[in-house]
């Protein structure tokens, strides 16, 4: 009969090695050992450790199976519904973006076409009663020569304002000298004076066009007051961009706001009175002899005052800007002109975004 150690070696060569079995054989061998430190308790402890390790290994192997079972037990309809909702939301987002881009491109093409039509009207149109006959251009209405000229000049004015605003920003960021800033400020102020001169000319050509604000974007028209911006309101917007102001500057700015507000109130009251008078003139009994001719003659006379109101409002705007520049330092004045240019650019950008916004189908 072969010894236990010989049997263990043979078992390993045959590939049937069993941990617990060879520990039992070790136990038989240990019984004959003369070592005082080896006994049955040592063997039991070894067997217990092996059993515990086997149990831990089996539990570890079951964990992925439990997780897989939990994933498998999830209701598939909820997963599919969530995936479908995500796909639909992504599809709608792509459609809205595509429609937005298309509307922007369409607006750009329409603007280009309008500019081309106005250019042709200026150079090729035929005068009829002070207006262009635009039937040969495919336009639905006649184009006033003064209005057409103003449209093109104002377009160039906007481009120059954007350029000047960019130049002011770069100069302030580069900390150029006060002399250089003064040149830029004076150029910016002259640019606004040019606008007031252009408006004076177009008011004589068609004051209703100027008053309606059709030459401005929709967001700018929302703040329109007698053909332009309201000086006192604009001061309130800009003064926060000019801090810090000295105590004396605060005092002078407050006085300027108050005087501008008083002048605006006086002009607004005059406009209200003109509207009431014009309405009463047109509402005269039409059955009276020669009443229609007298009505129109009187109404035309009243409208001459409307041009004066527009000119006075622009004069107030110009005076307010001049007074503000005198109150401020040259760097503060440069920052004020920069803030003013940015303000109008953002109003125009807001109008473009509003016009081209994606719309949900009705």
mmCIF file with all atom_site columns, C-alpha atoms in Angstrom, residues 106-263:
data_model
loop_
_atom_site.group_PDB
_atom_site.id
_atom_site.type_symbol
_atom_site.label_atom_id
_atom_site.label_alt_id
_atom_site.label_comp_id
_atom_site.label_asym_id
_atom_site.label_entity_id
_atom_site.label_seq_id
_atom_site.pdbx_PDB_ins_code
_atom_site.Cartn_x
_atom_site.Cartn_y
_atom_site.Cartn_z
_atom_site.occupancy
_atom_site.B_iso_or_equiv
_atom_site.pdbx_formal_charge
_atom_site.auth_seq_id
_atom_site.auth_comp_id
_atom_site.auth_asym_id
_atom_site.auth_atom_id
_atom_site.pdbx_PDB_model_num
ATOM 1   C CA . UNK A 1 106 ? -35.053 84.515  -46.444 1.00 0.00 ? 106 UNK A CA 1
ATOM 2   C CA . UNK A 1 107 ? -34.913 87.793  -44.494 1.00 0.00 ? 107 UNK A CA 1
ATOM 3   C CA . UNK A 1 108 ? -31.444 88.490  -45.837 1.00 0.00 ? 108 UNK A CA 1
ATOM 4   C CA . UNK A 1 109 ? -32.565 87.877  -49.426 1.00 0.00 ? 109 UNK A CA 1
ATOM 5   C CA . UNK A 1 110 ? -35.609 90.130  -48.988 1.00 0.00 ? 110 UNK A CA 1
ATOM 6   C CA . UNK A 1 111 ? -33.438 92.915  -47.591 1.00 0.00 ? 111 UNK A CA 1
ATOM 7   C CA . UNK A 1 112 ? -31.008 92.589  -50.498 1.00 0.00 ? 112 UNK A CA 1
ATOM 8   C CA . UNK A 1 113 ? -33.871 92.713  -52.979 1.00 0.00 ? 113 UNK A CA 1
ATOM 9   C CA . UNK A 1 114 ? -35.341 95.809  -51.323 1.00 0.00 ? 114 UNK A CA 1
ATOM 10  C CA . UNK A 1 115 ? -31.988 97.597  -51.437 1.00 0.00 ? 115 UNK A CA 1
ATOM 11  C CA . UNK A 1 116 ? -31.677 96.772  -55.138 1.00 0.00 ? 116 UNK A CA 1
ATOM 12  C CA . UNK A 1 117 ? -35.200 98.046  -55.817 1.00 0.00 ? 117 UNK A CA 1
ATOM 13  C CA . UNK A 1 118 ? -34.506 101.296 -54.006 1.00 0.00 ? 118 UNK A CA 1
ATOM 14  C CA . UNK A 1 119 ? -31.257 101.757 -55.915 1.00 0.00 ? 119 UNK A CA 1
ATOM 15  C CA . UNK A 1 120 ? -33.058 101.276 -59.240 1.00 0.00 ? 120 UNK A CA 1
ATOM 16  C CA . UNK A 1 121 ? -35.820 103.627 -58.114 1.00 0.00 ? 121 UNK A CA 1
ATOM 17  C CA . UNK A 1 122 ? -33.265 106.305 -57.389 1.00 0.00 ? 122 UNK A CA 1
ATOM 18  C CA . UNK A 1 123 ? -31.384 106.059 -60.677 1.00 0.00 ? 123 UNK A CA 1
ATOM 19  C CA . UNK A 1 124 ? -34.081 104.908 -63.141 1.00 0.00 ? 124 UNK A CA 1
ATOM 20  C CA . UNK A 1 125 ? -37.413 106.030 -61.683 1.00 0.00 ? 125 UNK A CA 1
ATOM 21  C CA . UNK A 1 126 ? -39.716 108.575 -63.322 1.00 0.00 ? 126 UNK A CA 1
ATOM 22  C CA . UNK A 1 127 ? -40.983 111.487 -61.197 1.00 0.00 ? 127 UNK A CA 1
ATOM 23  C CA . UNK A 1 128 ? -44.761 111.755 -60.909 1.00 0.00 ? 128 UNK A CA 1
ATOM 24  C CA . UNK A 1 129 ? -46.032 114.426 -58.542 1.00 0.00 ? 129 UNK A CA 1
ATOM 25  C CA . UNK A 1 130 ? -42.890 114.376 -56.424 1.00 0.00 ? 130 UNK A CA 1
ATOM 26  C CA . UNK A 1 131 ? -42.768 110.568 -56.195 1.00 0.00 ? 131 UNK A CA 1
ATOM 27  C CA . UNK A 1 132 ? -41.311 107.799 -58.293 1.00 0.00 ? 132 UNK A CA 1
ATOM 28  C CA . UNK A 1 133 ? -43.551 105.731 -60.538 1.00 0.00 ? 133 UNK A CA 1
ATOM 29  C CA . UNK A 1 134 ? -42.431 102.288 -59.441 1.00 0.00 ? 134 UNK A CA 1
ATOM 30  C CA . UNK A 1 135 ? -44.885 100.215 -61.491 1.00 0.00 ? 135 UNK A CA 1
ATOM 31  C CA . UNK A 1 136 ? -42.087 99.225  -63.875 1.00 0.00 ? 136 UNK A CA 1
ATOM 32  C CA . UNK A 1 137 ? -40.086 97.983  -60.887 1.00 0.00 ? 137 UNK A CA 1
ATOM 33  C CA . UNK A 1 138 ? -42.760 95.572  -59.716 1.00 0.00 ? 138 UNK A CA 1
ATOM 34  C CA . UNK A 1 139 ? -43.343 97.503  -56.467 1.00 0.00 ? 139 UNK A CA 1
ATOM 35  C CA . UNK A 1 140 ? -46.897 97.784  -55.180 1.00 0.00 ? 140 UNK A CA 1
ATOM 36  C CA . UNK A 1 141 ? -46.602 101.479 -54.184 1.00 0.00 ? 141 UNK A CA 1
ATOM 37  C CA . UNK A 1 142 ? -44.818 104.571 -55.404 1.00 0.00 ? 142 UNK A CA 1
ATOM 38  C CA . UNK A 1 143 ? -41.490 105.338 -53.751 1.00 0.00 ? 143 UNK A CA 1
ATOM 39  C CA . UNK A 1 144 ? -40.960 108.898 -52.547 1.00 0.00 ? 144 UNK A CA 1
ATOM 40  C CA . UNK A 1 145 ? -37.613 110.127 -53.845 1.00 0.00 ? 145 UNK A CA 1
ATOM 41  C CA . UNK A 1 146 ? -36.725 111.692 -50.491 1.00 0.00 ? 146 UNK A CA 1
ATOM 42  C CA . UNK A 1 147 ? -37.654 108.505 -48.657 1.00 0.00 ? 147 UNK A CA 1
ATOM 43  C CA . UNK A 1 148 ? -35.646 106.329 -51.059 1.00 0.00 ? 148 UNK A CA 1
ATOM 44  C CA . UNK A 1 149 ? -32.598 108.528 -50.625 1.00 0.00 ? 149 UNK A CA 1
ATOM 45  C CA . UNK A 1 150 ? -32.979 108.514 -46.843 1.00 0.00 ? 150 UNK A CA 1
ATOM 46  C CA . UNK A 1 151 ? -33.305 104.710 -46.792 1.00 0.00 ? 151 UNK A CA 1
ATOM 47  C CA . UNK A 1 152 ? -29.961 104.286 -48.523 1.00 0.00 ? 152 UNK A CA 1
ATOM 48  C CA . UNK A 1 153 ? -28.233 107.009 -46.514 1.00 0.00 ? 153 UNK A CA 1
ATOM 49  C CA . UNK A 1 154 ? -29.525 105.562 -43.250 1.00 0.00 ? 154 UNK A CA 1
ATOM 50  C CA . UNK A 1 155 ? -28.265 102.103 -44.243 1.00 0.00 ? 155 UNK A CA 1
ATOM 51  C CA . UNK A 1 156 ? -24.790 103.580 -44.697 1.00 0.00 ? 156 UNK A CA 1
ATOM 52  C CA . UNK A 1 157 ? -25.197 105.475 -41.423 1.00 0.00 ? 157 UNK A CA 1
ATOM 53  C CA . UNK A 1 158 ? -25.861 102.183 -39.580 1.00 0.00 ? 158 UNK A CA 1
ATOM 54  C CA . UNK A 1 159 ? -22.763 100.589 -41.106 1.00 0.00 ? 159 UNK A CA 1
ATOM 55  C CA . UNK A 1 160 ? -20.634 103.555 -40.049 1.00 0.00 ? 160 UNK A CA 1
ATOM 56  C CA . UNK A 1 161 ? -22.086 103.488 -36.533 1.00 0.00 ? 161 UNK A CA 1
ATOM 57  C CA . UNK A 1 162 ? -21.153 99.814  -36.185 1.00 0.00 ? 162 UNK A CA 1
ATOM 58  C CA . UNK A 1 163 ? -17.627 100.585 -37.363 1.00 0.00 ? 163 UNK A CA 1
ATOM 59  C CA . UNK A 1 164 ? -17.256 103.519 -34.965 1.00 0.00 ? 164 UNK A CA 1
ATOM 60  C CA . UNK A 1 165 ? -18.598 101.468 -32.055 1.00 0.00 ? 165 UNK A CA 1
ATOM 61  C CA . UNK A 1 166 ? -16.045 98.743  -32.752 1.00 0.00 ? 166 UNK A CA 1
ATOM 62  C CA . UNK A 1 167 ? -13.273 101.342 -33.001 1.00 0.00 ? 167 UNK A CA 1
ATOM 63  C CA . UNK A 1 168 ? -14.286 102.907 -29.677 1.00 0.00 ? 168 UNK A CA 1
ATOM 64  C CA . UNK A 1 169 ? -14.281 99.529  -27.960 1.00 0.00 ? 169 UNK A CA 1
ATOM 65  C CA . UNK A 1 170 ? -10.808 98.697  -29.263 1.00 0.00 ? 170 UNK A CA 1
ATOM 66  C CA . UNK A 1 171 ? -9.476  102.120 -28.231 1.00 0.00 ? 171 UNK A CA 1
ATOM 67  C CA . UNK A 1 172 ? -10.821 101.806 -24.683 1.00 0.00 ? 172 UNK A CA 1
ATOM 68  C CA . UNK A 1 173 ? -9.443  98.291  -24.326 1.00 0.00 ? 173 UNK A CA 1
ATOM 69  C CA . UNK A 1 174 ? -6.037  99.455  -25.600 1.00 0.00 ? 174 UNK A CA 1
ATOM 70  C CA . UNK A 1 175 ? -6.005  102.421 -23.146 1.00 0.00 ? 175 UNK A CA 1
ATOM 71  C CA . UNK A 1 176 ? -5.153  104.974 -25.831 1.00 0.00 ? 176 UNK A CA 1
ATOM 72  C CA . UNK A 1 177 ? -4.411  108.600 -24.913 1.00 0.00 ? 177 UNK A CA 1
ATOM 73  C CA . UNK A 1 178 ? -7.117  111.165 -24.156 1.00 0.00 ? 178 UNK A CA 1
ATOM 74  C CA . UNK A 1 179 ? -6.254  113.039 -27.342 1.00 0.00 ? 179 UNK A CA 1
ATOM 75  C CA . UNK A 1 180 ? -7.001  109.947 -29.451 1.00 0.00 ? 180 UNK A CA 1
ATOM 76  C CA . UNK A 1 181 ? -10.205 109.319 -27.524 1.00 0.00 ? 181 UNK A CA 1
ATOM 77  C CA . UNK A 1 182 ? -11.324 112.924 -28.033 1.00 0.00 ? 182 UNK A CA 1
ATOM 78  C CA . UNK A 1 183 ? -10.976 112.541 -31.793 1.00 0.00 ? 183 UNK A CA 1
ATOM 79  C CA . UNK A 1 184 ? -13.135 109.395 -31.695 1.00 0.00 ? 184 UNK A CA 1
ATOM 80  C CA . UNK A 1 185 ? -15.747 111.043 -29.458 1.00 0.00 ? 185 UNK A CA 1
ATOM 81  C CA . UNK A 1 186 ? -16.006 114.109 -31.684 1.00 0.00 ? 186 UNK A CA 1
ATOM 82  C CA . UNK A 1 187 ? -16.364 111.852 -34.714 1.00 0.00 ? 187 UNK A CA 1
ATOM 83  C CA . UNK A 1 188 ? -19.106 109.863 -32.993 1.00 0.00 ? 188 UNK A CA 1
ATOM 84  C CA . UNK A 1 189 ? -21.012 113.010 -32.022 1.00 0.00 ? 189 UNK A CA 1
ATOM 85  C CA . UNK A 1 190 ? -20.768 114.376 -35.570 1.00 0.00 ? 190 UNK A CA 1
ATOM 86  C CA . UNK A 1 191 ? -22.166 111.081 -36.822 1.00 0.00 ? 191 UNK A CA 1
ATOM 87  C CA . UNK A 1 192 ? -25.348 111.594 -34.759 1.00 0.00 ? 192 UNK A CA 1
ATOM 88  C CA . UNK A 1 193 ? -25.587 115.206 -35.963 1.00 0.00 ? 193 UNK A CA 1
ATOM 89  C CA . UNK A 1 194 ? -25.521 113.862 -39.534 1.00 0.00 ? 194 UNK A CA 1
ATOM 90  C CA . UNK A 1 195 ? -28.484 111.649 -38.675 1.00 0.00 ? 195 UNK A CA 1
ATOM 91  C CA . UNK A 1 196 ? -30.481 114.612 -37.374 1.00 0.00 ? 196 UNK A CA 1
ATOM 92  C CA . UNK A 1 197 ? -29.719 116.489 -40.612 1.00 0.00 ? 197 UNK A CA 1
ATOM 93  C CA . UNK A 1 198 ? -30.869 113.502 -42.700 1.00 0.00 ? 198 UNK A CA 1
ATOM 94  C CA . UNK A 1 199 ? -34.093 113.288 -40.680 1.00 0.00 ? 199 UNK A CA 1
ATOM 95  C CA . UNK A 1 200 ? -34.776 116.987 -41.211 1.00 0.00 ? 200 UNK A CA 1
ATOM 96  C CA . UNK A 1 201 ? -34.601 116.442 -44.966 1.00 0.00 ? 201 UNK A CA 1
ATOM 97  C CA . UNK A 1 202 ? -36.827 113.362 -45.027 1.00 0.00 ? 202 UNK A CA 1
ATOM 98  C CA . UNK A 1 203 ? -39.361 115.016 -42.689 1.00 0.00 ? 203 UNK A CA 1
ATOM 99  C CA . UNK A 1 204 ? -39.963 117.644 -45.374 1.00 0.00 ? 204 UNK A CA 1
ATOM 100 C CA . UNK A 1 205 ? -40.404 114.863 -47.951 1.00 0.00 ? 205 UNK A CA 1
ATOM 101 C CA . UNK A 1 206 ? -42.737 112.637 -45.875 1.00 0.00 ? 206 UNK A CA 1
ATOM 102 C CA . UNK A 1 207 ? -43.167 113.432 -42.197 1.00 0.00 ? 207 UNK A CA 1
ATOM 103 C CA . UNK A 1 208 ? -45.584 110.522 -41.689 1.00 0.00 ? 208 UNK A CA 1
ATOM 104 C CA . UNK A 1 209 ? -42.937 108.077 -42.879 1.00 0.00 ? 209 UNK A CA 1
ATOM 105 C CA . UNK A 1 210 ? -40.478 109.479 -40.355 1.00 0.00 ? 210 UNK A CA 1
ATOM 106 C CA . UNK A 1 211 ? -43.010 109.585 -37.531 1.00 0.00 ? 211 UNK A CA 1
ATOM 107 C CA . UNK A 1 212 ? -44.150 106.003 -38.161 1.00 0.00 ? 212 UNK A CA 1
ATOM 108 C CA . UNK A 1 213 ? -40.628 104.697 -37.634 1.00 0.00 ? 213 UNK A CA 1
ATOM 109 C CA . UNK A 1 214 ? -40.736 102.482 -40.726 1.00 0.00 ? 214 UNK A CA 1
ATOM 110 C CA . UNK A 1 215 ? -37.054 103.214 -41.211 1.00 0.00 ? 215 UNK A CA 1
ATOM 111 C CA . UNK A 1 216 ? -36.317 101.547 -37.871 1.00 0.00 ? 216 UNK A CA 1
ATOM 112 C CA . UNK A 1 217 ? -36.593 97.951  -36.693 1.00 0.00 ? 217 UNK A CA 1
ATOM 113 C CA . UNK A 1 218 ? -39.596 96.695  -34.749 1.00 0.00 ? 218 UNK A CA 1
ATOM 114 C CA . UNK A 1 219 ? -37.879 96.757  -31.333 1.00 0.00 ? 219 UNK A CA 1
ATOM 115 C CA . UNK A 1 220 ? -36.655 100.315 -31.959 1.00 0.00 ? 220 UNK A CA 1
ATOM 116 C CA . UNK A 1 221 ? -40.194 101.403 -32.913 1.00 0.00 ? 221 UNK A CA 1
ATOM 117 C CA . UNK A 1 222 ? -41.383 100.100 -29.559 1.00 0.00 ? 222 UNK A CA 1
ATOM 118 C CA . UNK A 1 223 ? -39.402 102.920 -27.878 1.00 0.00 ? 223 UNK A CA 1
ATOM 119 C CA . UNK A 1 224 ? -40.074 105.555 -30.550 1.00 0.00 ? 224 UNK A CA 1
ATOM 120 C CA . UNK A 1 225 ? -40.959 109.093 -29.460 1.00 0.00 ? 225 UNK A CA 1
ATOM 121 C CA . UNK A 1 226 ? -41.624 111.772 -32.122 1.00 0.00 ? 226 UNK A CA 1
ATOM 122 C CA . UNK A 1 227 ? -39.403 110.080 -34.672 1.00 0.00 ? 227 UNK A CA 1
ATOM 123 C CA . UNK A 1 228 ? -36.536 109.019 -32.399 1.00 0.00 ? 228 UNK A CA 1
ATOM 124 C CA . UNK A 1 229 ? -35.394 108.079 -28.921 1.00 0.00 ? 229 UNK A CA 1
ATOM 125 C CA . UNK A 1 230 ? -36.628 109.810 -25.767 1.00 0.00 ? 230 UNK A CA 1
ATOM 126 C CA . UNK A 1 231 ? -33.583 111.653 -24.281 1.00 0.00 ? 231 UNK A CA 1
ATOM 127 C CA . UNK A 1 232 ? -34.533 111.329 -20.604 1.00 0.00 ? 232 UNK A CA 1
ATOM 128 C CA . UNK A 1 233 ? -35.127 107.584 -20.871 1.00 0.00 ? 233 UNK A CA 1
ATOM 129 C CA . UNK A 1 234 ? -31.855 107.045 -22.684 1.00 0.00 ? 234 UNK A CA 1
ATOM 130 C CA . UNK A 1 235 ? -30.008 108.954 -19.957 1.00 0.00 ? 235 UNK A CA 1
ATOM 131 C CA . UNK A 1 236 ? -31.455 106.579 -17.374 1.00 0.00 ? 236 UNK A CA 1
ATOM 132 C CA . UNK A 1 237 ? -30.194 103.609 -19.357 1.00 0.00 ? 237 UNK A CA 1
ATOM 133 C CA . UNK A 1 238 ? -26.696 104.989 -19.950 1.00 0.00 ? 238 UNK A CA 1
ATOM 134 C CA . UNK A 1 239 ? -25.909 106.576 -16.580 1.00 0.00 ? 239 UNK A CA 1
ATOM 135 C CA . UNK A 1 240 ? -25.357 103.147 -14.981 1.00 0.00 ? 240 UNK A CA 1
ATOM 136 C CA . UNK A 1 241 ? -22.696 102.406 -17.601 1.00 0.00 ? 241 UNK A CA 1
ATOM 137 C CA . UNK A 1 242 ? -20.732 105.536 -16.663 1.00 0.00 ? 242 UNK A CA 1
ATOM 138 C CA . UNK A 1 243 ? -20.044 104.857 -12.986 1.00 0.00 ? 243 UNK A CA 1
ATOM 139 C CA . UNK A 1 244 ? -18.222 105.980 -11.007 1.00 0.00 ? 244 UNK A CA 1
ATOM 140 C CA . UNK A 1 245 ? -19.474 109.576 -11.263 1.00 0.00 ? 245 UNK A CA 1
ATOM 141 C CA . UNK A 1 246 ? -18.431 112.341 -8.933  1.00 0.00 ? 246 UNK A CA 1
ATOM 142 C CA . UNK A 1 247 ? -20.982 114.054 -6.700  1.00 0.00 ? 247 UNK A CA 1
ATOM 143 C CA . UNK A 1 248 ? -20.982 117.084 -8.967  1.00 0.00 ? 248 UNK A CA 1
ATOM 144 C CA . UNK A 1 249 ? -21.482 114.914 -12.040 1.00 0.00 ? 249 UNK A CA 1
ATOM 145 C CA . UNK A 1 250 ? -24.428 113.132 -10.398 1.00 0.00 ? 250 UNK A CA 1
ATOM 146 C CA . UNK A 1 251 ? -25.988 116.504 -9.621  1.00 0.00 ? 251 UNK A CA 1
ATOM 147 C CA . UNK A 1 252 ? -25.565 117.777 -13.180 1.00 0.00 ? 252 UNK A CA 1
ATOM 148 C CA . UNK A 1 253 ? -26.834 114.539 -14.742 1.00 0.00 ? 253 UNK A CA 1
ATOM 149 C CA . UNK A 1 254 ? -29.965 114.649 -12.553 1.00 0.00 ? 254 UNK A CA 1
ATOM 150 C CA . UNK A 1 255 ? -30.586 118.255 -13.594 1.00 0.00 ? 255 UNK A CA 1
ATOM 151 C CA . UNK A 1 256 ? -30.135 117.288 -17.247 1.00 0.00 ? 256 UNK A CA 1
ATOM 152 C CA . UNK A 1 257 ? -32.608 114.427 -16.885 1.00 0.00 ? 257 UNK A CA 1
ATOM 153 C CA . UNK A 1 258 ? -35.143 116.721 -15.247 1.00 0.00 ? 258 UNK A CA 1
ATOM 154 C CA . UNK A 1 259 ? -34.835 119.456 -17.883 1.00 0.00 ? 259 UNK A CA 1
ATOM 155 C CA . UNK A 1 260 ? -35.035 116.886 -20.693 1.00 0.00 ? 260 UNK A CA 1
ATOM 156 C CA . UNK A 1 261 ? -38.158 115.392 -19.143 1.00 0.00 ? 261 UNK A CA 1
ATOM 157 C CA . UNK A 1 262 ? -39.800 118.816 -18.917 1.00 0.00 ? 262 UNK A CA 1
ATOM 158 C CA . UNK A 1 263 ? -39.033 119.579 -22.556 1.00 0.00 ? 263 UNK A CA 1
#
